[in-house]
mmCIF file of C-alpha atoms and ligand atoms in Angstrom:
data_model
loop_
_atom_site.group_PDB
_atom_site.id
_atom_site.type_symbol
_atom_site.label_atom_id
_atom_site.label_comp_id
_atom_site.label_asym_id
_atom_site.label_seq_id
_atom_site.Cartn_x
_atom_site.Cartn_y
_atom_site.Cartn_z
ATOM 1 C CA MET J 1 -87.561 64.297 -7.520
ATOM 2 C CA THR J 2 -85.378 67.395 -7.277
ATOM 3 C CA ASP J 3 -86.275 70.769 -5.901
ATOM 4 C CA ALA J 4 -86.340 72.083 -9.464
ATOM 5 C CA HIS J 5 -88.202 75.225 -8.386
ATOM 6 C CA LYS J 6 -85.074 76.341 -6.479
ATOM 7 C CA PHE J 7 -82.881 76.364 -9.601
ATOM 8 C CA ILE J 8 -82.017 79.427 -11.633
ATOM 9 C CA ALA J 9 -80.298 77.488 -14.431
ATOM 10 C CA ILE J 10 -77.627 79.179 -16.554
ATOM 11 C CA ASP J 11 -75.593 77.452 -19.274
ATOM 12 C CA GLY J 12 -73.116 78.668 -21.849
ATOM 13 C CA PRO J 13 -69.673 78.232 -23.395
ATOM 14 C CA ALA J 14 -66.358 79.194 -21.788
ATOM 15 C CA GLY J 15 -65.866 82.901 -21.194
ATOM 16 C CA SER J 16 -69.498 83.833 -21.819
ATOM 17 C CA GLY J 17 -69.685 85.384 -18.348
ATOM 18 C CA LYS J 18 -71.527 82.582 -16.536
ATOM 19 C CA SER J 19 -69.583 82.699 -13.257
ATOM 20 C CA SER J 20 -69.171 86.444 -12.903
ATOM 21 C CA VAL J 21 -72.740 87.266 -13.977
ATOM 22 C CA SER J 22 -74.333 84.420 -11.956
ATOM 23 C CA LYS J 23 -72.435 85.458 -8.845
ATOM 24 C CA ALA J 24 -73.535 89.083 -9.210
ATOM 25 C CA VAL J 25 -77.153 88.025 -9.761
ATOM 26 C CA ALA J 26 -77.053 85.745 -6.693
ATOM 27 C CA ARG J 27 -75.690 88.573 -4.527
ATOM 28 C CA ARG J 28 -78.353 90.950 -5.790
ATOM 29 C CA LEU J 29 -81.211 88.541 -5.030
ATOM 30 C CA ASP J 30 -79.720 86.973 -1.868
ATOM 31 C CA TYR J 31 -79.670 83.615 -3.588
ATOM 32 C CA GLY J 32 -77.062 80.890 -3.461
ATOM 33 C CA TYR J 33 -74.574 80.351 -6.275
ATOM 34 C CA LEU J 34 -73.190 77.074 -7.580
ATOM 35 C CA ASP J 35 -70.318 76.870 -10.078
ATOM 36 C CA THR J 36 -70.681 73.320 -11.446
ATOM 37 C CA GLY J 37 -67.617 73.750 -13.664
ATOM 38 C CA ALA J 38 -65.540 74.115 -10.488
ATOM 39 C CA ALA J 39 -66.595 70.583 -9.454
ATOM 40 C CA TYR J 40 -65.530 69.151 -12.829
ATOM 41 C CA ARG J 41 -62.283 71.090 -12.559
ATOM 42 C CA ALA J 42 -61.701 69.809 -9.009
ATOM 43 C CA LEU J 43 -62.179 66.239 -10.203
ATOM 44 C CA ALA J 44 -59.745 66.819 -13.087
ATOM 45 C CA TRP J 45 -57.248 68.184 -10.541
ATOM 46 C CA HIS J 46 -57.833 65.076 -8.376
ATOM 47 C CA VAL J 47 -57.127 62.758 -11.353
ATOM 48 C CA LEU J 48 -53.915 64.641 -12.246
ATOM 49 C CA GLU J 49 -52.847 64.715 -8.599
ATOM 50 C CA GLY J 50 -53.089 60.916 -8.567
ATOM 51 C CA GLY J 51 -50.636 60.829 -11.466
ATOM 52 C CA ALA J 52 -53.245 59.721 -14.007
ATOM 53 C CA ASP J 53 -54.447 61.150 -17.305
ATOM 54 C CA THR J 54 -58.046 62.360 -17.732
ATOM 55 C CA ALA J 55 -58.132 60.732 -21.188
ATOM 56 C CA ASP J 56 -58.158 57.439 -19.262
ATOM 57 C CA ALA J 57 -61.867 56.946 -18.433
ATOM 58 C CA GLU J 58 -61.105 54.169 -15.960
ATOM 59 C CA ALA J 59 -58.713 56.422 -14.026
ATOM 60 C CA VAL J 60 -61.400 59.126 -13.996
ATOM 61 C CA ARG J 61 -64.021 56.690 -12.663
ATOM 62 C CA SER J 62 -61.600 55.501 -10.012
ATOM 63 C CA ALA J 63 -60.781 59.068 -8.877
ATOM 64 C CA ALA J 64 -64.512 59.866 -8.820
ATOM 65 C CA SER J 65 -65.194 56.931 -6.499
ATOM 66 C CA ASP J 66 -63.104 58.697 -3.851
ATOM 67 C CA PHE J 67 -63.775 62.378 -4.414
ATOM 68 C CA PRO J 68 -64.237 64.310 -1.141
ATOM 69 C CA LEU J 69 -65.399 67.605 -2.652
ATOM 70 C CA SER J 70 -66.268 70.603 -0.530
ATOM 71 C CA GLN J 71 -67.903 73.603 -2.154
ATOM 72 C CA GLN J 72 -70.086 76.348 -0.690
ATOM 73 C CA LEU J 73 -73.180 78.019 -2.138
ATOM 74 C CA ASP J 74 -72.218 81.437 -0.786
ATOM 75 C CA PRO J 75 -71.462 83.713 -3.785
ATOM 76 C CA ASP J 76 -68.744 85.375 -1.698
ATOM 77 C CA ASP J 77 -66.992 82.128 -0.776
ATOM 78 C CA ARG J 78 -65.354 80.747 -3.894
ATOM 79 C CA ARG J 79 -63.213 78.174 -2.048
ATOM 80 C CA VAL J 80 -63.152 74.648 -3.399
ATOM 81 C CA LEU J 81 -61.536 71.861 -1.365
ATOM 82 C CA VAL J 82 -60.732 68.270 -2.208
ATOM 83 C CA GLY J 83 -60.074 66.166 0.879
ATOM 84 C CA GLY J 84 -59.132 69.258 2.873
ATOM 85 C CA VAL J 85 -56.718 70.588 0.212
ATOM 86 C CA ASP J 86 -57.639 74.067 -0.986
ATOM 87 C CA VAL J 87 -57.663 73.796 -4.797
ATOM 88 C CA THR J 88 -59.416 77.128 -5.468
ATOM 89 C CA ASP J 89 -56.534 78.550 -7.498
ATOM 90 C CA ALA J 90 -55.084 75.293 -8.795
ATOM 91 C CA ILE J 91 -58.310 74.382 -10.653
ATOM 92 C CA ARG J 92 -57.951 77.550 -12.812
ATOM 93 C CA ASP J 93 -54.518 76.463 -13.998
ATOM 94 C CA PRO J 94 -54.323 75.989 -17.822
ATOM 95 C CA ARG J 95 -53.117 72.428 -17.090
ATOM 96 C CA VAL J 96 -56.482 71.663 -15.445
ATOM 97 C CA SER J 97 -58.473 73.553 -18.113
ATOM 98 C CA ALA J 98 -56.796 71.405 -20.757
ATOM 99 C CA ALA J 99 -57.617 68.185 -18.871
ATOM 100 C CA VAL J 100 -61.164 68.873 -17.661
ATOM 101 C CA SER J 101 -63.049 67.784 -20.818
ATOM 102 C CA GLY J 102 -61.728 64.245 -20.276
ATOM 103 C CA VAL J 103 -63.527 64.124 -16.953
ATOM 104 C CA ALA J 104 -66.701 65.664 -18.391
ATOM 105 C CA ARG J 105 -66.862 62.960 -21.056
ATOM 106 C CA VAL J 106 -67.450 60.077 -18.633
ATOM 107 C CA PRO J 107 -71.237 59.465 -18.324
ATOM 108 C CA GLU J 108 -71.108 57.830 -14.861
ATOM 109 C CA VAL J 109 -69.173 60.809 -13.552
ATOM 110 C CA ARG J 110 -71.800 63.206 -14.879
ATOM 111 C CA LEU J 111 -74.554 61.238 -13.111
ATOM 112 C CA GLN J 112 -72.552 61.271 -9.895
ATOM 113 C CA VAL J 113 -71.815 65.005 -9.859
ATOM 114 C CA ASN J 114 -75.372 65.861 -10.940
ATOM 115 C CA GLU J 115 -76.636 64.124 -7.797
ATOM 116 C CA ILE J 116 -74.178 66.139 -5.704
ATOM 117 C CA PHE J 117 -75.464 69.381 -7.304
ATOM 118 C CA ARG J 118 -79.135 68.475 -6.811
ATOM 119 C CA ARG J 119 -78.540 67.535 -3.183
ATOM 120 C CA MET J 120 -76.633 70.746 -2.459
ATOM 121 C CA VAL J 121 -79.472 72.853 -3.861
ATOM 122 C CA ALA J 122 -82.222 70.811 -2.185
ATOM 123 C CA GLU J 123 -80.517 70.949 1.228
ATOM 124 C CA SER J 124 -79.558 74.624 1.111
ATOM 125 C CA ALA J 125 -81.335 77.262 3.145
ATOM 126 C CA TYR J 126 -81.368 79.670 0.181
ATOM 127 C CA PRO J 127 -84.784 80.298 -1.427
ATOM 128 C CA ALA J 128 -83.121 79.699 -4.814
ATOM 129 C CA VAL J 129 -79.657 78.975 -6.176
ATOM 130 C CA VAL J 130 -78.132 80.314 -9.397
ATOM 131 C CA VAL J 131 -76.549 77.184 -10.862
ATOM 132 C CA GLU J 132 -74.261 77.621 -13.858
ATOM 133 C CA GLY J 133 -72.612 75.133 -16.187
ATOM 134 C CA ARG J 134 -73.175 73.390 -19.495
ATOM 135 C CA ASP J 135 -76.166 71.095 -18.955
ATOM 136 C CA ILE J 136 -78.112 72.709 -16.115
ATOM 137 C CA THR J 137 -80.987 73.902 -18.339
ATOM 138 C CA THR J 138 -81.194 70.550 -20.142
ATOM 139 C CA VAL J 139 -80.107 67.724 -17.812
ATOM 140 C CA VAL J 140 -79.581 68.797 -14.206
ATOM 141 C CA ALA J 141 -82.726 70.957 -13.853
ATOM 142 C CA PRO J 142 -84.786 70.929 -17.068
ATOM 143 C CA ASP J 143 -87.867 71.864 -14.962
ATOM 144 C CA ALA J 144 -86.278 74.969 -13.454
ATOM 145 C CA PRO J 145 -88.551 78.052 -13.498
ATOM 146 C CA VAL J 146 -85.731 80.115 -15.036
ATOM 147 C CA ARG J 147 -83.462 78.687 -17.754
ATOM 148 C CA ILE J 148 -80.962 80.902 -19.551
ATOM 149 C CA LEU J 149 -78.298 80.313 -22.194
ATOM 150 C CA LEU J 150 -75.615 82.970 -21.859
ATOM 151 C CA THR J 151 -73.632 83.428 -25.057
ATOM 152 C CA ALA J 152 -71.155 85.807 -26.668
ATOM 153 C CA ALA J 153 -69.162 85.775 -29.894
ATOM 154 C CA PRO J 154 -66.079 83.506 -29.690
ATOM 155 C CA GLU J 155 -63.560 86.335 -30.157
ATOM 156 C CA VAL J 156 -65.245 88.378 -27.411
ATOM 157 C CA ARG J 157 -65.157 85.400 -25.028
ATOM 158 C CA ALA J 158 -61.483 84.758 -25.787
ATOM 159 C CA ALA J 159 -60.587 88.399 -25.186
ATOM 160 C CA ARG J 160 -62.433 88.430 -21.852
ATOM 161 C CA ARG J 161 -60.736 85.251 -20.681
ATOM 162 C CA ALA J 162 -57.293 86.442 -21.858
ATOM 163 C CA GLY J 163 -57.850 89.630 -19.863
ATOM 164 C CA GLU J 164 -58.080 87.478 -16.704
ATOM 165 C CA LEU J 165 -54.893 85.463 -17.209
ATOM 166 C CA ALA J 166 -51.860 87.654 -16.675
ATOM 167 C CA GLY J 167 -49.245 87.469 -19.403
ATOM 168 C CA SER J 168 -51.298 85.231 -21.663
ATOM 169 C CA ASP J 169 -51.815 86.038 -25.311
ATOM 170 C CA ALA J 170 -55.364 86.196 -26.616
ATOM 171 C CA ALA J 171 -54.675 83.930 -29.591
ATOM 172 C CA ALA J 172 -53.412 81.051 -27.428
ATOM 173 C CA VAL J 173 -56.234 81.465 -24.917
ATOM 174 C CA GLY J 174 -58.750 81.596 -27.763
ATOM 175 C CA GLU J 175 -57.380 78.420 -29.286
ATOM 176 C CA ALA J 176 -57.430 76.525 -25.959
ATOM 177 C CA MET J 177 -61.019 77.666 -25.360
ATOM 178 C CA ARG J 178 -62.097 76.713 -28.862
ATOM 179 C CA LYS J 179 -60.679 73.211 -28.367
ATOM 180 C CA ARG J 180 -62.372 72.775 -24.996
ATOM 181 C CA ASP J 181 -65.750 74.051 -26.303
ATOM 182 C CA ALA J 182 -65.526 71.679 -29.283
ATOM 183 C CA SER J 183 -64.769 68.724 -27.030
ATOM 184 C CA ASP J 184 -67.421 69.696 -24.454
ATOM 185 C CA SER J 185 -70.134 70.295 -27.045
ATOM 186 C CA SER J 186 -69.820 66.730 -28.271
ATOM 187 C CA VAL J 187 -71.013 65.704 -24.789
ATOM 188 C CA VAL J 188 -73.790 68.274 -24.193
ATOM 189 C CA ASP J 189 -75.155 70.971 -26.472
ATOM 190 C CA PHE J 190 -74.653 74.362 -24.832
ATOM 191 C CA LEU J 191 -74.346 76.354 -28.041
ATOM 192 C CA ASN J 192 -78.033 76.103 -28.990
ATOM 193 C CA ALA J 193 -80.875 76.900 -26.630
ATOM 194 C CA ALA J 194 -83.209 73.992 -25.841
ATOM 195 C CA PRO J 195 -86.960 74.714 -26.119
ATOM 196 C CA GLY J 196 -88.055 77.119 -23.380
ATOM 197 C CA VAL J 197 -84.523 78.394 -22.698
ATOM 198 C CA THR J 198 -83.998 82.171 -23.021
ATOM 199 C CA VAL J 199 -80.842 83.332 -24.808
ATOM 200 C CA VAL J 200 -78.922 86.282 -23.386
ATOM 201 C CA ASP J 201 -76.231 87.287 -25.880
ATOM 202 C CA SER J 202 -73.675 89.532 -24.155
ATOM 203 C CA THR J 203 -71.520 90.216 -27.228
ATOM 204 C CA HIS J 204 -72.597 93.860 -27.258
ATOM 205 C CA LEU J 205 -73.470 94.215 -23.586
ATOM 206 C CA ASP J 206 -71.097 95.360 -20.866
ATOM 207 C CA PHE J 207 -70.956 93.515 -17.544
ATOM 208 C CA THR J 208 -73.677 95.589 -15.836
ATOM 209 C CA GLN J 209 -75.983 95.368 -18.840
ATOM 210 C CA THR J 210 -75.566 91.590 -18.881
ATOM 211 C CA ILE J 211 -76.480 91.321 -15.188
ATOM 212 C CA ASP J 212 -79.545 93.495 -15.820
ATOM 213 C CA ALA J 213 -80.563 91.342 -18.797
ATOM 214 C CA VAL J 214 -80.391 88.183 -16.673
ATOM 215 C CA LEU J 215 -82.271 89.860 -13.784
ATOM 216 C CA ALA J 216 -84.976 90.895 -16.268
ATOM 217 C CA VAL J 217 -85.418 87.290 -17.448
ATOM 218 C CA ILE J 218 -85.745 86.097 -13.831
ATOM 219 C CA GLU J 219 -88.211 88.849 -12.985
ATOM 220 C CA ARG J 220 -90.339 88.068 -16.042
ATOM 221 C CA ALA J 221 -90.411 84.358 -15.199
ATOM 222 C CA PHE J 222 -91.488 84.981 -11.604
ATOM 223 C CA ASP J 223 -94.036 87.645 -12.599
ATOM 224 C CA ALA J 224 -95.571 85.269 -15.147
ATOM 225 C CA ASP J 225 -95.824 82.715 -12.344
ATOM 226 C CA LYS J 226 -97.837 85.140 -10.236
ATOM 227 C CA GLU J 227 -100.336 85.889 -13.041
ATOM 228 C CA PRO J 228 -103.702 84.288 -12.376
ATOM 229 C CA HIS J 229 -104.153 81.264 -14.628
ATOM 230 C CA HIS J 230 -107.150 81.311 -16.924
ATOM 231 C CA GLY J 231 -109.012 78.407 -18.461
HETATM 232 N N1 ADP F 301 -70.771 91.398 -20.565
HETATM 233 C C1 ADP F 301 -69.495 91.432 -20.216
HETATM 234 N N2 ADP F 301 -68.708 92.404 -20.696
HETATM 235 C C2 ADP F 301 -67.394 92.434 -20.387
HETATM 236 N N3 ADP F 301 -66.746 91.527 -19.621
HETATM 237 C C3 ADP F 301 -67.483 90.543 -19.123
HETATM 238 C C4 ADP F 301 -68.881 90.439 -19.399
HETATM 239 N N4 ADP F 301 -69.335 89.319 -18.779
HETATM 240 C C5 ADP F 301 -68.268 88.765 -18.159
HETATM 241 N N5 ADP F 301 -67.172 89.504 -18.333
HETATM 242 C C6 ADP F 301 -65.803 89.203 -17.877
HETATM 243 O O1 ADP F 301 -65.335 88.155 -18.720
HETATM 244 C C7 ADP F 301 -64.522 87.243 -17.995
HETATM 245 C C8 ADP F 301 -65.024 85.813 -18.167
HETATM 246 O O2 ADP F 301 -66.239 85.673 -17.472
HETATM 247 P P1 ADP F 301 -66.581 84.388 -16.597
HETATM 248 O O3 ADP F 301 -67.701 84.788 -15.713
HETATM 249 O O4 ADP F 301 -65.375 83.812 -15.975
HETATM 250 O O5 ADP F 301 -67.100 83.402 -17.759
HETATM 251 P P2 ADP F 301 -67.467 81.864 -17.722
HETATM 252 O O6 ADP F 301 -67.811 81.529 -16.302
HETATM 253 O O7 ADP F 301 -68.638 81.735 -18.649
HETATM 254 O O8 ADP F 301 -66.271 81.158 -18.246
HETATM 255 C C9 ADP F 301 -64.523 87.747 -16.556
HETATM 256 O O9 ADP F 301 -63.347 88.477 -16.349
HETATM 257 C C10 ADP F 301 -65.742 88.635 -16.476
HETATM 258 O O10 ADP F 301 -65.591 89.646 -15.522
HETATM 259 N N1 CDP F 302 -72.340 71.514 -16.070
HETATM 260 C C1 CDP F 302 -71.086 71.387 -16.494
HETATM 261 C C2 CDP F 302 -70.102 72.319 -16.089
HETATM 262 C C3 CDP F 302 -68.810 72.156 -16.527
HETATM 263 N N2 CDP F 302 -68.497 71.099 -17.318
HETATM 264 C C4 CDP F 302 -67.105 70.828 -17.681
HETATM 265 O O1 CDP F 302 -66.249 71.553 -16.819
HETATM 266 C C5 CDP F 302 -65.354 72.378 -17.553
HETATM 267 C C6 CDP F 302 -65.041 73.634 -16.785
HETATM 268 O O2 CDP F 302 -66.198 74.419 -16.703
HETATM 269 P P1 CDP F 302 -66.148 75.966 -16.319
HETATM 270 O O3 CDP F 302 -67.551 76.433 -16.227
HETATM 271 O O4 CDP F 302 -65.262 76.163 -15.143
HETATM 272 O O5 CDP F 302 -65.407 76.575 -17.564
HETATM 273 P P2 CDP F 302 -65.363 78.110 -17.973
HETATM 274 O O6 CDP F 302 -66.629 78.321 -18.760
HETATM 275 O O7 CDP F 302 -65.358 78.939 -16.739
HETATM 276 O O8 CDP F 302 -64.136 78.228 -18.765
HETATM 277 C C7 CDP F 302 -65.999 72.542 -18.919
HETATM 278 O O9 CDP F 302 -65.035 72.789 -19.910
HETATM 279 C C8 CDP F 302 -66.713 71.206 -19.103
HETATM 280 O O10 CDP F 302 -65.805 70.221 -19.572
HETATM 281 C C9 CDP F 302 -69.472 70.218 -17.721
HETATM 282 O O11 CDP F 302 -69.195 69.283 -18.463
HETATM 283 N N3 CDP F 302 -70.761 70.379 -17.312
#
């Protein structure tokens, strides 16, 4: 059994604002923050570093069997290490973004990293942890008290992501994101909300409004919990 009650689960496609919004929400509430995509990215980096291709499922399984990942739950410590090597910046490289879906497609790897995520949350001293990814609301913590799907229109997501990568053109970034979302969504559905999951669509919300919308969902869920139960 997992400590499902400690999960604030947030899923969504690339560029929807999951990391930035989740981090801000965690800071506001003094909660932990876990970027599950960073773990998949770190494993993709690890496969590439070993000279293999992430399209090779056997190579991915082999890299996963020796994957010394170190990640913190502190929203202000974004460092990710693999075997003592700081890969924080390297895992954002377009080369890793292009390779990561190969890693995410291997079922045994998903089971393995899901256990890492559940253990990190269960063992943490934080009262709750904002955990963001693709399958947190559906697979990793389907019993979480708060489950949110963060979305935004594809062109808005592409523009936001392009704004982060210096010198990149929005069309190329959009196309790379579209490809990755298409590949990822054949593994888990993060484009449609599962029953009980609240959608926050940030297409027409600025950053602060999106944080407030997520905080409002959390507040409502915890207030409803405090209501006396009748019948
Ligand atoms: N509602 C919003 N309005 C404008 N920009 C946003 C909004 N939400 C997030 N951003 C910005 O969009 C970019 C992508 O967000 P990010 O959190 O990295 O998305 P994800 O983790 O879903 O890929 C970041 O630069 C972030 O600051
Ligand atoms: N829970 C998760 C999180 C990420 N992933 C994979 O990891 C990749 C990187 O995730 P990310 O959250 O860093 O991606 P962005 O949304 O930030 O672009 C995704 O493209 C998926 O292939 C996953 O399969 N399941």
